[in-house]
Amino acid sequence: MRYLDLYDVLAVAARVLRCESDEAVRRTNLDTVQRVLSDVRRTGGLAEASAVLLAGLVSDRPFDGANRVVAVAVVLQFTALNHADLRLEPVAEVDEVLDRIAAGDATGVADFVRERLDEFDDWMGRRVGMYERFTELARKVVIVAQEEARQLNHSYIGTEHVLLGLIGTAEGGASKLLAATSASAVRELVLEIVGRGQRSPDGFVPFTPRAKATLEDSYLEARRLGSEDIDTEHLLLGLLKDTDGVAAQVLSRLGVEIDAVRSLTEQRIDRRKRSRTAVEAMVAGDPDWTTYGRRHHLIAELHAVLDENERLHEQVAKLRDLLRKNDIDPDL
């Protein structure tokens, strides 16, 4: 079993309390957290350890502000670190257990956790097989997101790291749609919002519940738009659906118009879908183009032409704007 340390807990607290790391330290009773973490290490199984962690943090209230929310977030981080997911529905039952713990009654907490604990072997969670639908570039986004989290010393992968993964995968369509957003500017704001961790994590870096929801949304977006594969554009659409995450805060502060990017993304997906349909219709009766490799090659070539066409359109649009600014009618 992998355990949280004090720095992991402080990182979660900073995110929930929306404060810098040094302020999270000031707003946390470090001795109490250390004692609870020590109690967790003396337990046997994941359900028991999660119950001890939840009960200790809720009853001893080590966090100044939103203690209950921080405690639950820490437990979610702990279960994700151990390749499991803790279901928090129905919410009324969770609130009832938290009320009992706060009143000094921690009996039955382990059973409560055990009933709602879903352990999994795949890093993507219970939707085993979804990752198999990722294109090669979409998988690269995940890899880059993991590396970004490590470089920032974050023991989790949040929406902000997924955003950096999309920007950092230069070959992907999402990177082209976010071309005006630099990775350095995003990192700077991420550090301003959530801070840098104390040390780079070892081994498995879990997705936060919000980031996992983004991946689930990308799957739904792909299905909605008629695709069996999940590409970088679908990941971008999934990311844009979360308007409250760190990635959304960063994009907003960088002046990115979410609705405009969403519209351009859907247009790009539609163009590629139509080009694929056209290619398949064109080569359907030609035995020389029946292999997947040859069809894939032709589709890739058409996509490259579309990319170049988009780039030229952007340059023409910029030139027209420049002419107008200089009182020159671009249509004459």
C-alpha atoms as a printed R data frame, in Angstrom:
    type eleno elety resid chain resno       x      y       z
1   ATOM     1    CA   MET     A     1   0.000  0.000   0.000
2   ATOM     2    CA   ARG     A     2   1.202  3.515  -0.764
3   ATOM     3    CA   TYR     A     3   0.775  6.129   1.949
4   ATOM     4    CA   LEU     A     4   0.388  9.868   1.906
5   ATOM     5    CA   ASP     A     5   2.944 12.046   3.624
6   ATOM     6    CA   LEU     A     6   2.525 15.499   5.121
7   ATOM     7    CA   TYR     A     7   3.472 17.240   1.872
8   ATOM     8    CA   ASP     A     8   0.797 15.320  -0.037
9   ATOM     9    CA   VAL     A     9  -1.847 16.388   2.464
10  ATOM    10    CA   LEU     A    10  -0.732 20.020   2.330
11  ATOM    11    CA   ALA     A    11  -0.903 19.973  -1.476
12  ATOM    12    CA   VAL     A    12  -4.515 18.790  -1.317
13  ATOM    13    CA   ALA     A    13  -5.338 21.361   1.377
14  ATOM    14    CA   ALA     A    14  -3.884 24.163  -0.745
15  ATOM    15    CA   ARG     A    15  -6.039 23.122  -3.693
16  ATOM    16    CA   VAL     A    16  -9.248 22.877  -1.679
17  ATOM    17    CA   LEU     A    17  -8.629 26.073   0.290
18  ATOM    18    CA   ARG     A    18  -7.474 27.842  -2.893
19  ATOM    19    CA   CYS     A    19  -4.355 29.229  -1.265
20  ATOM    20    CA   GLU     A    20  -0.591 29.139  -1.626
21  ATOM    21    CA   SER     A    21   1.420 26.327  -0.063
22  ATOM    22    CA   ASP     A    22   2.834 28.522   2.723
23  ATOM    23    CA   GLU     A    23  -0.658 29.657   3.683
24  ATOM    24    CA   ALA     A    24  -1.857 26.042   3.704
25  ATOM    25    CA   VAL     A    25   0.926 25.281   6.171
26  ATOM    26    CA   ARG     A    26  -0.207 28.126   8.419
27  ATOM    27    CA   ARG     A    27  -3.815 26.928   8.252
28  ATOM    28    CA   THR     A    28  -2.970 23.319   9.130
29  ATOM    29    CA   ASN     A    29  -2.169 21.732  12.480
30  ATOM    30    CA   LEU     A    30   0.852 19.793  11.272
31  ATOM    31    CA   ASP     A    31   1.268 17.721  14.429
32  ATOM    32    CA   THR     A    32  -2.316 16.493  14.209
33  ATOM    33    CA   VAL     A    33  -1.947 15.526  10.562
34  ATOM    34    CA   GLN     A    34   1.302 13.694  11.284
35  ATOM    35    CA   ARG     A    35  -0.348 11.750  14.096
36  ATOM    36    CA   VAL     A    36  -3.284 10.740  11.876
37  ATOM    37    CA   LEU     A    37  -0.912  9.652   9.100
38  ATOM    38    CA   SER     A    38   1.019  7.562  11.618
39  ATOM    39    CA   ASP     A    39  -2.235  5.888  12.706
40  ATOM    40    CA   VAL     A    40  -3.008  5.119   9.054
41  ATOM    41    CA   ARG     A    41   0.316  3.325   8.610
42  ATOM    42    CA   ARG     A    42  -0.553  0.976  11.469
43  ATOM    43    CA   THR     A    43  -3.684 -0.350   9.733
44  ATOM    44    CA   GLY     A    44  -4.021 -3.472   7.605
45  ATOM    45    CA   GLY     A    45  -6.137 -2.916   4.475
46  ATOM    46    CA   LEU     A    46  -7.087 -0.019   2.216
47  ATOM    47    CA   ALA     A    47 -10.633  0.279   3.568
48  ATOM    48    CA   GLU     A    48  -9.398  0.307   7.173
49  ATOM    49    CA   ALA     A    49  -6.636  2.786   6.370
50  ATOM    50    CA   SER     A    50  -9.065  5.090   4.532
51  ATOM    51    CA   ALA     A    51 -11.498  4.908   7.456
52  ATOM    52    CA   VAL     A    52  -8.784  5.820   9.972
53  ATOM    53    CA   LEU     A    53  -7.664  8.700   7.760
54  ATOM    54    CA   LEU     A    54 -11.209 10.014   7.320
55  ATOM    55    CA   ALA     A    55 -12.145  9.644  10.981
56  ATOM    56    CA   GLY     A    56  -8.937 11.246  12.207
57  ATOM    57    CA   LEU     A    57  -9.085 14.279   9.941
58  ATOM    58    CA   VAL     A    58 -12.795 14.908  10.476
59  ATOM    59    CA   SER     A    59 -12.803 14.473  14.257
60  ATOM    60    CA   ASP     A    60  -9.535 16.282  15.048
61  ATOM    61    CA   ARG     A    61 -10.152 19.178  12.626
62  ATOM    62    CA   PRO     A    62  -6.543 19.998  11.690
63  ATOM    63    CA   PHE     A    63  -7.516 22.352   8.863
64  ATOM    64    CA   ASP     A    64  -8.557 25.960   9.417
65  ATOM    65    CA   GLY     A    65 -11.567 26.277   7.141
66  ATOM    66    CA   ALA     A    66 -13.519 23.691   5.129
67  ATOM    67    CA   ASN     A    67 -12.061 20.940   7.331
68  ATOM    68    CA   ARG     A    68 -14.618 18.355   6.268
69  ATOM    69    CA   VAL     A    69 -14.120 19.065   2.559
70  ATOM    70    CA   VAL     A    70 -10.330 18.914   2.871
71  ATOM    71    CA   ALA     A    71 -10.571 15.648   4.823
72  ATOM    72    CA   VAL     A    72 -12.704 13.984   2.143
73  ATOM    73    CA   ALA     A    73 -10.410 15.291  -0.615
74  ATOM    74    CA   VAL     A    74  -7.376 13.837   1.193
75  ATOM    75    CA   VAL     A    75  -9.083 10.443   1.471
76  ATOM    76    CA   LEU     A    76  -9.974 10.525  -2.231
77  ATOM    77    CA   GLN     A    77  -6.334 11.274  -3.003
78  ATOM    78    CA   PHE     A    78  -5.237  8.370  -0.804
79  ATOM    79    CA   THR     A    79  -7.592  5.873  -2.444
80  ATOM    80    CA   ALA     A    80  -6.620  7.062  -5.937
81  ATOM    81    CA   LEU     A    81  -2.949  6.670  -5.021
82  ATOM    82    CA   ASN     A    82  -3.737  3.021  -4.301
83  ATOM    83    CA   HIS     A    83  -5.626  2.477  -7.577
84  ATOM    84    CA   ALA     A    84  -9.088  2.713  -6.083
85  ATOM    85    CA   ASP     A    85 -12.055  5.033  -6.200
86  ATOM    86    CA   LEU     A    86 -14.280  5.996  -3.267
87  ATOM    87    CA   ARG     A    87 -17.881  6.618  -4.286
88  ATOM    88    CA   LEU     A    88 -19.507  9.502  -2.447
89  ATOM    89    CA   GLU     A    89 -23.107  8.864  -3.392
90  ATOM    90    CA   PRO     A    90 -25.663  9.119  -2.032
91  ATOM    91    CA   VAL     A    91 -24.398 12.356  -0.520
92  ATOM    92    CA   ALA     A    92 -26.905 12.259   2.342
93  ATOM    93    CA   GLU     A    93 -25.397  9.024   3.650
94  ATOM    94    CA   VAL     A    94 -21.890 10.447   3.462
95  ATOM    95    CA   ASP     A    95 -22.991 13.547   5.388
96  ATOM    96    CA   GLU     A    96 -24.594 11.358   8.022
97  ATOM    97    CA   VAL     A    97 -21.365  9.405   8.570
98  ATOM    98    CA   LEU     A    98 -19.324 12.615   8.714
99  ATOM    99    CA   ASP     A    99 -21.754 14.050  11.277
100 ATOM   100    CA   ARG     A   100 -21.354 10.942  13.438
101 ATOM   101    CA   ILE     A   101 -17.571 11.135  13.235
102 ATOM   102    CA   ALA     A   102 -17.628 14.822  14.176
103 ATOM   103    CA   ALA     A   103 -19.814 13.934  17.174
104 ATOM   104    CA   GLY     A   104 -17.221 11.409  18.350
105 ATOM   105    CA   ASP     A   105 -18.737  8.184  16.986
106 ATOM   106    CA   ALA     A   106 -16.424  6.483  14.447
107 ATOM   107    CA   THR     A   107 -17.990  3.022  14.647
108 ATOM   108    CA   GLY     A   108 -18.813  1.422  11.311
109 ATOM   109    CA   VAL     A   109 -16.725  3.860   9.266
110 ATOM   110    CA   ALA     A   110 -14.538  1.073   7.856
111 ATOM   111    CA   ASP     A   111 -17.617 -0.866   6.713
112 ATOM   112    CA   PHE     A   112 -19.038  2.291   5.181
113 ATOM   113    CA   VAL     A   113 -15.819  2.865   3.226
114 ATOM   114    CA   ARG     A   114 -15.497 -0.776   2.216
115 ATOM   115    CA   GLU     A   115 -18.974 -0.784   0.648
116 ATOM   116    CA   ARG     A   116 -18.091  2.237  -1.498
117 ATOM   117    CA   LEU     A   117 -14.519  1.400  -2.409
118 ATOM   118    CA   ASP     A   118 -13.956  0.344  -6.018
119 ATOM   119    CA   GLU     A   119 -10.458 -1.004  -6.557
120 ATOM   120    CA   PHE     A   120  -9.075 -1.242 -10.059
121 ATOM   121    CA   ASP     A   121  -5.995 -2.386 -11.887
122 ATOM   122    CA   ASP     A   122  -6.071  0.168 -14.673
123 ATOM   123    CA   TRP     A   123  -4.893  3.734 -14.092
124 ATOM   124    CA   MET     A   124  -7.979  5.008 -15.896
125 ATOM   125    CA   GLY     A   125 -10.328  3.651 -13.235
126 ATOM   126    CA   ARG     A   126 -13.349  1.469 -13.522
127 ATOM   127    CA   ARG     A   127 -13.872  2.154 -17.221
128 ATOM   128    CA   VAL     A   128 -11.314 -0.474 -18.195
129 ATOM   129    CA   GLY     A   129 -10.721 -0.379 -21.941
130 ATOM   130    CA   MET     A   130 -11.368  3.341 -22.420
131 ATOM   131    CA   TYR     A   131  -7.636  3.992 -22.614
132 ATOM   132    CA   GLU     A   132  -7.476  1.472 -25.448
133 ATOM   133    CA   ARG     A   133  -9.659  3.837 -27.473
134 ATOM   134    CA   PHE     A   134  -7.102  6.635 -27.113
135 ATOM   135    CA   THR     A   135  -5.182  7.477 -30.268
136 ATOM   136    CA   GLU     A   136  -1.398  7.464 -30.087
137 ATOM   137    CA   LEU     A   137  -1.366 11.241 -29.701
138 ATOM   138    CA   ALA     A   138  -4.028 11.156 -26.974
139 ATOM   139    CA   ARG     A   139  -1.896  8.668 -25.053
140 ATOM   140    CA   LYS     A   140   1.061 10.979 -25.451
141 ATOM   141    CA   VAL     A   141  -1.008 13.758 -23.846
142 ATOM   142    CA   VAL     A   142  -1.434 11.563 -20.759
143 ATOM   143    CA   ILE     A   143   2.289 10.812 -20.645
144 ATOM   144    CA   VAL     A   144   3.189 14.501 -20.963
145 ATOM   145    CA   ALA     A   145   0.622 15.367 -18.264
146 ATOM   146    CA   GLN     A   146   2.287 12.881 -15.909
147 ATOM   147    CA   GLU     A   147   5.696 14.401 -16.584
148 ATOM   148    CA   GLU     A   148   4.361 17.918 -16.037
149 ATOM   149    CA   ALA     A   149   2.970 16.824 -12.656
150 ATOM   150    CA   ARG     A   150   6.346 15.372 -11.677
151 ATOM   151    CA   GLN     A   151   8.222 18.502 -12.767
152 ATOM   152    CA   LEU     A   152   5.921 20.618 -10.597
153 ATOM   153    CA   ASN     A   153   6.395 18.150  -7.704
154 ATOM   154    CA   HIS     A   154   2.668 17.404  -7.681
155 ATOM   155    CA   SER     A   155   1.594 13.982  -6.427
156 ATOM   156    CA   TYR     A   156  -1.554 14.031  -8.570
157 ATOM   157    CA   ILE     A   157  -2.618 14.733 -12.158
158 ATOM   158    CA   GLY     A   158  -5.214 17.492 -12.290
159 ATOM   159    CA   THR     A   159  -6.953 19.302 -15.130
160 ATOM   160    CA   GLU     A   160  -4.048 21.763 -15.230
161 ATOM   161    CA   HIS     A   161  -1.619 18.954 -16.049
162 ATOM   162    CA   VAL     A   162  -3.953 17.626 -18.762
163 ATOM   163    CA   LEU     A   163  -3.969 21.138 -20.257
164 ATOM   164    CA   LEU     A   164  -0.172 21.181 -20.253
165 ATOM   165    CA   GLY     A   165  -0.225 17.719 -21.829
166 ATOM   166    CA   LEU     A   166  -2.442 18.976 -24.662
167 ATOM   167    CA   ILE     A   167  -0.218 21.985 -25.297
168 ATOM   168    CA   GLY     A   168   2.935 19.890 -25.032
169 ATOM   169    CA   THR     A   169   1.784 17.356 -27.637
170 ATOM   170    CA   ALA     A   170   2.683 19.560 -30.570
171 ATOM   171    CA   GLU     A   171   1.545 17.076 -33.231
172 ATOM   172    CA   GLY     A   172  -1.996 16.941 -31.845
173 ATOM   173    CA   GLY     A   173  -4.906 18.949 -33.128
174 ATOM   174    CA   ALA     A   174  -5.647 20.344 -29.665
175 ATOM   175    CA   SER     A   175  -2.168 21.885 -29.508
176 ATOM   176    CA   LYS     A   176  -2.870 23.728 -32.759
177 ATOM   177    CA   LEU     A   177  -6.192 24.980 -31.402
178 ATOM   178    CA   LEU     A   178  -4.366 26.241 -28.286
179 ATOM   179    CA   ALA     A   179  -1.432 27.658 -30.258
180 ATOM   180    CA   ALA     A   180  -1.873 31.104 -28.717
181 ATOM   181    CA   THR     A   181  -1.526 29.630 -25.206
182 ATOM   182    CA   SER     A   182   2.070 28.996 -24.186
183 ATOM   183    CA   ALA     A   183   3.053 26.195 -21.833
184 ATOM   184    CA   SER     A   184   5.282 28.558 -19.829
185 ATOM   185    CA   ALA     A   185   2.397 30.965 -19.204
186 ATOM   186    CA   VAL     A   186   0.195 28.054 -18.093
187 ATOM   187    CA   ARG     A   187   2.870 26.724 -15.717
188 ATOM   188    CA   GLU     A   188   3.344 30.163 -14.223
189 ATOM   189    CA   LEU     A   189  -0.348 30.488 -13.434
190 ATOM   190    CA   VAL     A   190  -0.571 26.907 -12.155
191 ATOM   191    CA   LEU     A   191   2.224 27.670  -9.689
192 ATOM   192    CA   GLU     A   192   0.443 30.868  -8.704
193 ATOM   193    CA   ILE     A   193  -2.854 29.068  -8.103
194 ATOM   194    CA   VAL     A   194  -1.777 25.778  -6.490
195 ATOM   195    CA   GLY     A   195   1.947 26.202  -5.810
196 ATOM   196    CA   ARG     A   196   4.828 23.804  -6.276
197 ATOM   197    CA   GLY     A   197   5.008 20.569  -4.308
198 ATOM   198    CA   GLN     A   198   7.840 19.674  -1.978
199 ATOM   199    CA   ARG     A   199   9.254 16.777  -3.977
200 ATOM   200    CA   SER     A   200   8.681 14.834  -7.159
201 ATOM   201    CA   PRO     A   201   6.404 11.800  -6.616
202 ATOM   202    CA   ASP     A   202   7.654  8.255  -7.048
203 ATOM   203    CA   GLY     A   203   5.889  5.630  -9.123
204 ATOM   204    CA   PHE     A   204   2.196  5.913  -9.940
205 ATOM   205    CA   VAL     A   205   0.759  9.443 -10.143
206 ATOM   206    CA   PRO     A   206  -3.037  9.266  -9.740
207 ATOM   207    CA   PHE     A   207  -5.614 11.385 -11.497
208 ATOM   208    CA   THR     A   208  -7.765 13.623  -9.332
209 ATOM   209    CA   PRO     A   209 -11.519 12.912  -9.451
210 ATOM   210    CA   ARG     A   210 -11.945 16.089 -11.492
211 ATOM   211    CA   ALA     A   211  -9.297 15.021 -14.022
212 ATOM   212    CA   LYS     A   212 -10.843 11.556 -14.272
213 ATOM   213    CA   ALA     A   213 -14.182 13.220 -14.964
214 ATOM   214    CA   THR     A   214 -12.496 15.171 -17.773
215 ATOM   215    CA   LEU     A   215 -11.302 11.913 -19.338
216 ATOM   216    CA   GLU     A   216 -14.794 10.440 -19.000
217 ATOM   217    CA   ASP     A   217 -16.228 13.553 -20.671
218 ATOM   218    CA   SER     A   218 -13.753 13.212 -23.539
219 ATOM   219    CA   TYR     A   219 -15.059  9.681 -24.114
220 ATOM   220    CA   LEU     A   220 -18.641 10.968 -24.155
221 ATOM   221    CA   GLU     A   221 -17.681 13.814 -26.516
222 ATOM   222    CA   ALA     A   222 -16.083 11.340 -28.911
223 ATOM   223    CA   ARG     A   223 -19.228  9.202 -28.911
224 ATOM   224    CA   ARG     A   224 -21.436 12.263 -29.352
225 ATOM   225    CA   LEU     A   225 -19.446 13.335 -32.402
226 ATOM   226    CA   GLY     A   226 -19.541  9.879 -33.951
227 ATOM   227    CA   SER     A   227 -16.018  8.682 -33.192
228 ATOM   228    CA   GLU     A   228 -14.975  5.370 -31.700
229 ATOM   229    CA   ASP     A   229 -11.495  6.750 -30.996
230 ATOM   230    CA   ILE     A   230 -10.576  9.424 -28.473
231 ATOM   231    CA   ASP     A   231  -8.185 11.976 -29.951
232 ATOM   232    CA   THR     A   232  -6.585 15.119 -28.548
233 ATOM   233    CA   GLU     A   233  -9.504 17.255 -29.738
234 ATOM   234    CA   HIS     A   234 -11.930 15.123 -27.715
235 ATOM   235    CA   LEU     A   235  -9.672 15.500 -24.672
236 ATOM   236    CA   LEU     A   236  -9.797 19.254 -25.197
237 ATOM   237    CA   LEU     A   237 -13.604 19.226 -25.376
238 ATOM   238    CA   GLY     A   238 -13.718 17.181 -22.173
239 ATOM   239    CA   LEU     A   239 -11.412 19.688 -20.498
240 ATOM   240    CA   LEU     A   240 -13.496 22.658 -21.643
241 ATOM   241    CA   LYS     A   241 -16.644 21.156 -20.060
242 ATOM   242    CA   ASP     A   242 -15.155 21.619 -16.593
243 ATOM   243    CA   THR     A   243 -15.604 25.331 -15.923
244 ATOM   244    CA   ASP     A   244 -14.492 25.204 -12.286
245 ATOM   245    CA   GLY     A   245 -11.176 23.354 -12.464
246 ATOM   246    CA   VAL     A   246  -7.683 24.824 -12.335
247 ATOM   247    CA   ALA     A   247  -7.334 24.473 -16.124
248 ATOM   248    CA   ALA     A   248 -10.463 26.587 -16.632
249 ATOM   249    CA   GLN     A   249  -9.118 29.232 -14.237
250 ATOM   250    CA   VAL     A   250  -5.832 29.337 -16.137
251 ATOM   251    CA   LEU     A   251  -7.492 29.613 -19.551
252 ATOM   252    CA   SER     A   252  -9.803 32.343 -18.287
253 ATOM   253    CA   ARG     A   253  -6.923 34.376 -16.872
254 ATOM   254    CA   LEU     A   254  -5.037 34.013 -20.148
255 ATOM   255    CA   GLY     A   255  -7.992 35.508 -21.991
256 ATOM   256    CA   VAL     A   256  -8.999 32.345 -23.833
257 ATOM   257    CA   GLU     A   257 -12.607 32.418 -25.069
258 ATOM   258    CA   ILE     A   258 -13.860 28.971 -24.086
259 ATOM   259    CA   ASP     A   259 -16.915 28.974 -26.349
260 ATOM   260    CA   ALA     A   260 -14.850 30.045 -29.357
261 ATOM   261    CA   VAL     A   261 -12.267 27.301 -28.790
262 ATOM   262    CA   ARG     A   262 -15.033 24.734 -28.318
263 ATOM   263    CA   SER     A   263 -16.655 25.782 -31.604
264 ATOM   264    CA   LEU     A   264 -13.352 25.641 -33.508
265 ATOM   265    CA   THR     A   265 -12.612 22.227 -32.013
266 ATOM   266    CA   GLU     A   266 -15.930 20.784 -33.132
267 ATOM   267    CA   GLN     A   267 -15.442 22.288 -36.601
268 ATOM   268    CA   ARG     A   268 -12.019 20.673 -36.843
269 ATOM   269    CA   ILE     A   269 -13.398 17.287 -35.796
270 ATOM   270    CA   ASP     A   270 -16.232 17.590 -38.310
271 ATOM   271    CA   ARG     A   271 -13.835 18.418 -41.177
272 ATOM   272    CA   ARG     A   272 -11.712 15.391 -40.400
273 ATOM   273    CA   LYS     A   273 -14.739 13.152 -40.115
274 ATOM   274    CA   ARG     A   274 -15.941 14.291 -43.528
275 ATOM   275    CA   SER     A   275 -12.496 13.805 -45.073
276 ATOM   276    CA   ARG     A   276 -12.322 10.268 -43.684
277 ATOM   277    CA   THR     A   277 -15.792  9.493 -45.033
278 ATOM   278    CA   ALA     A   278 -14.817 10.869 -48.437
279 ATOM   279    CA   VAL     A   279 -11.637  8.786 -48.562
280 ATOM   280    CA   GLU     A   280 -13.426  5.593 -47.563
281 ATOM   281    CA   ALA     A   281 -16.114  6.203 -50.180
282 ATOM   282    CA   MET     A   282 -13.523  6.941 -52.844
283 ATOM   283    CA   VAL     A   283 -11.412  3.836 -52.249
284 ATOM   284    CA   ALA     A   284 -14.228  1.439 -51.389
285 ATOM   285    CA   GLY     A   285 -14.222 -0.206 -54.797
286 ATOM   286    CA   ASP     A   286 -10.491  0.025 -55.461
287 ATOM   287    CA   PRO     A   287  -8.604 -3.135 -54.433
288 ATOM   288    CA   ASP     A   288  -5.334 -1.189 -54.381
289 ATOM   289    CA   TRP     A   289  -6.560  0.934 -51.444
290 ATOM   290    CA   THR     A   290  -8.298 -1.682 -49.342
291 ATOM   291    CA   THR     A   291  -5.547 -2.105 -46.755
292 ATOM   292    CA   TYR     A   292  -5.735 -0.099 -43.578
293 ATOM   293    CA   GLY     A   293  -2.208  1.215 -44.047
294 ATOM   294    CA   ARG     A   294  -2.912  2.752 -47.455
295 ATOM   295    CA   ARG     A   295  -6.217  4.273 -46.340
296 ATOM   296    CA   HIS     A   296  -4.556  5.627 -43.212
297 ATOM   297    CA   HIS     A   297  -1.783  7.157 -45.318
298 ATOM   298    CA   LEU     A   298  -4.223  8.920 -47.630
299 ATOM   299    CA   ILE     A   299  -6.313 10.234 -44.742
300 ATOM   300    CA   ALA     A   300  -3.159 11.526 -43.025
301 ATOM   301    CA   GLU     A   301  -2.152 13.331 -46.210
302 ATOM   302    CA   LEU     A   302  -5.594 14.963 -46.479
303 ATOM   303    CA   HIS     A   303  -5.426 16.028 -42.830
304 ATOM   304    CA   ALA     A   304  -2.044 17.622 -43.486
305 ATOM   305    CA   VAL     A   305  -3.592 19.577 -46.356
306 ATOM   306    CA   LEU     A   306  -6.455 20.664 -44.091
307 ATOM   307    CA   ASP     A   307  -3.971 21.807 -41.438
308 ATOM   308    CA   GLU     A   308  -2.055 23.840 -43.998
309 ATOM   309    CA   ASN     A   309  -5.315 25.296 -45.289
310 ATOM   310    CA   GLU     A   310  -6.297 26.347 -41.750
311 ATOM   311    CA   ARG     A   311  -2.899 27.951 -41.249
312 ATOM   312    CA   LEU     A   312  -3.218 29.919 -44.500
313 ATOM   313    CA   HIS     A   313  -6.739 31.048 -43.553
314 ATOM   314    CA   GLU     A   314  -5.389 32.333 -40.225
315 ATOM   315    CA   GLN     A   315  -2.612 34.217 -41.977
316 ATOM   316    CA   VAL     A   316  -5.064 35.743 -44.449
317 ATOM   317    CA   ALA     A   317  -7.375 36.781 -41.600
318 ATOM   318    CA   LYS     A   318  -4.472 38.455 -39.776
319 ATOM   319    CA   LEU     A   319  -3.421 40.224 -42.977
320 ATOM   320    CA   ARG     A   320  -6.961 41.511 -43.552
321 ATOM   321    CA   ASP     A   321  -7.091 42.832 -39.979
322 ATOM   322    CA   LEU     A   322  -3.736 44.538 -40.459
323 ATOM   323    CA   LEU     A   323  -4.928 46.201 -43.661
324 ATOM   324    CA   ARG     A   324  -8.088 47.465 -41.941
325 ATOM   325    CA   LYS     A   325  -6.033 48.907 -39.071
326 ATOM   326    CA   ASN     A   326  -4.132 50.884 -41.689
327 ATOM   327    CA   ASP     A   327  -7.329 52.139 -43.331
328 ATOM   328    CA   ILE     A   328  -6.931 49.858 -46.332
329 ATOM   329    CA   ASP     A   329  -9.949 48.008 -47.645
330 ATOM   330    CA   PRO     A   330  -8.823 44.342 -47.992
331 ATOM   331    CA   ASP     A   331 -11.581 43.646 -50.536
332 ATOM   332    CA   LEU     A   332 -10.382 46.215 -53.089
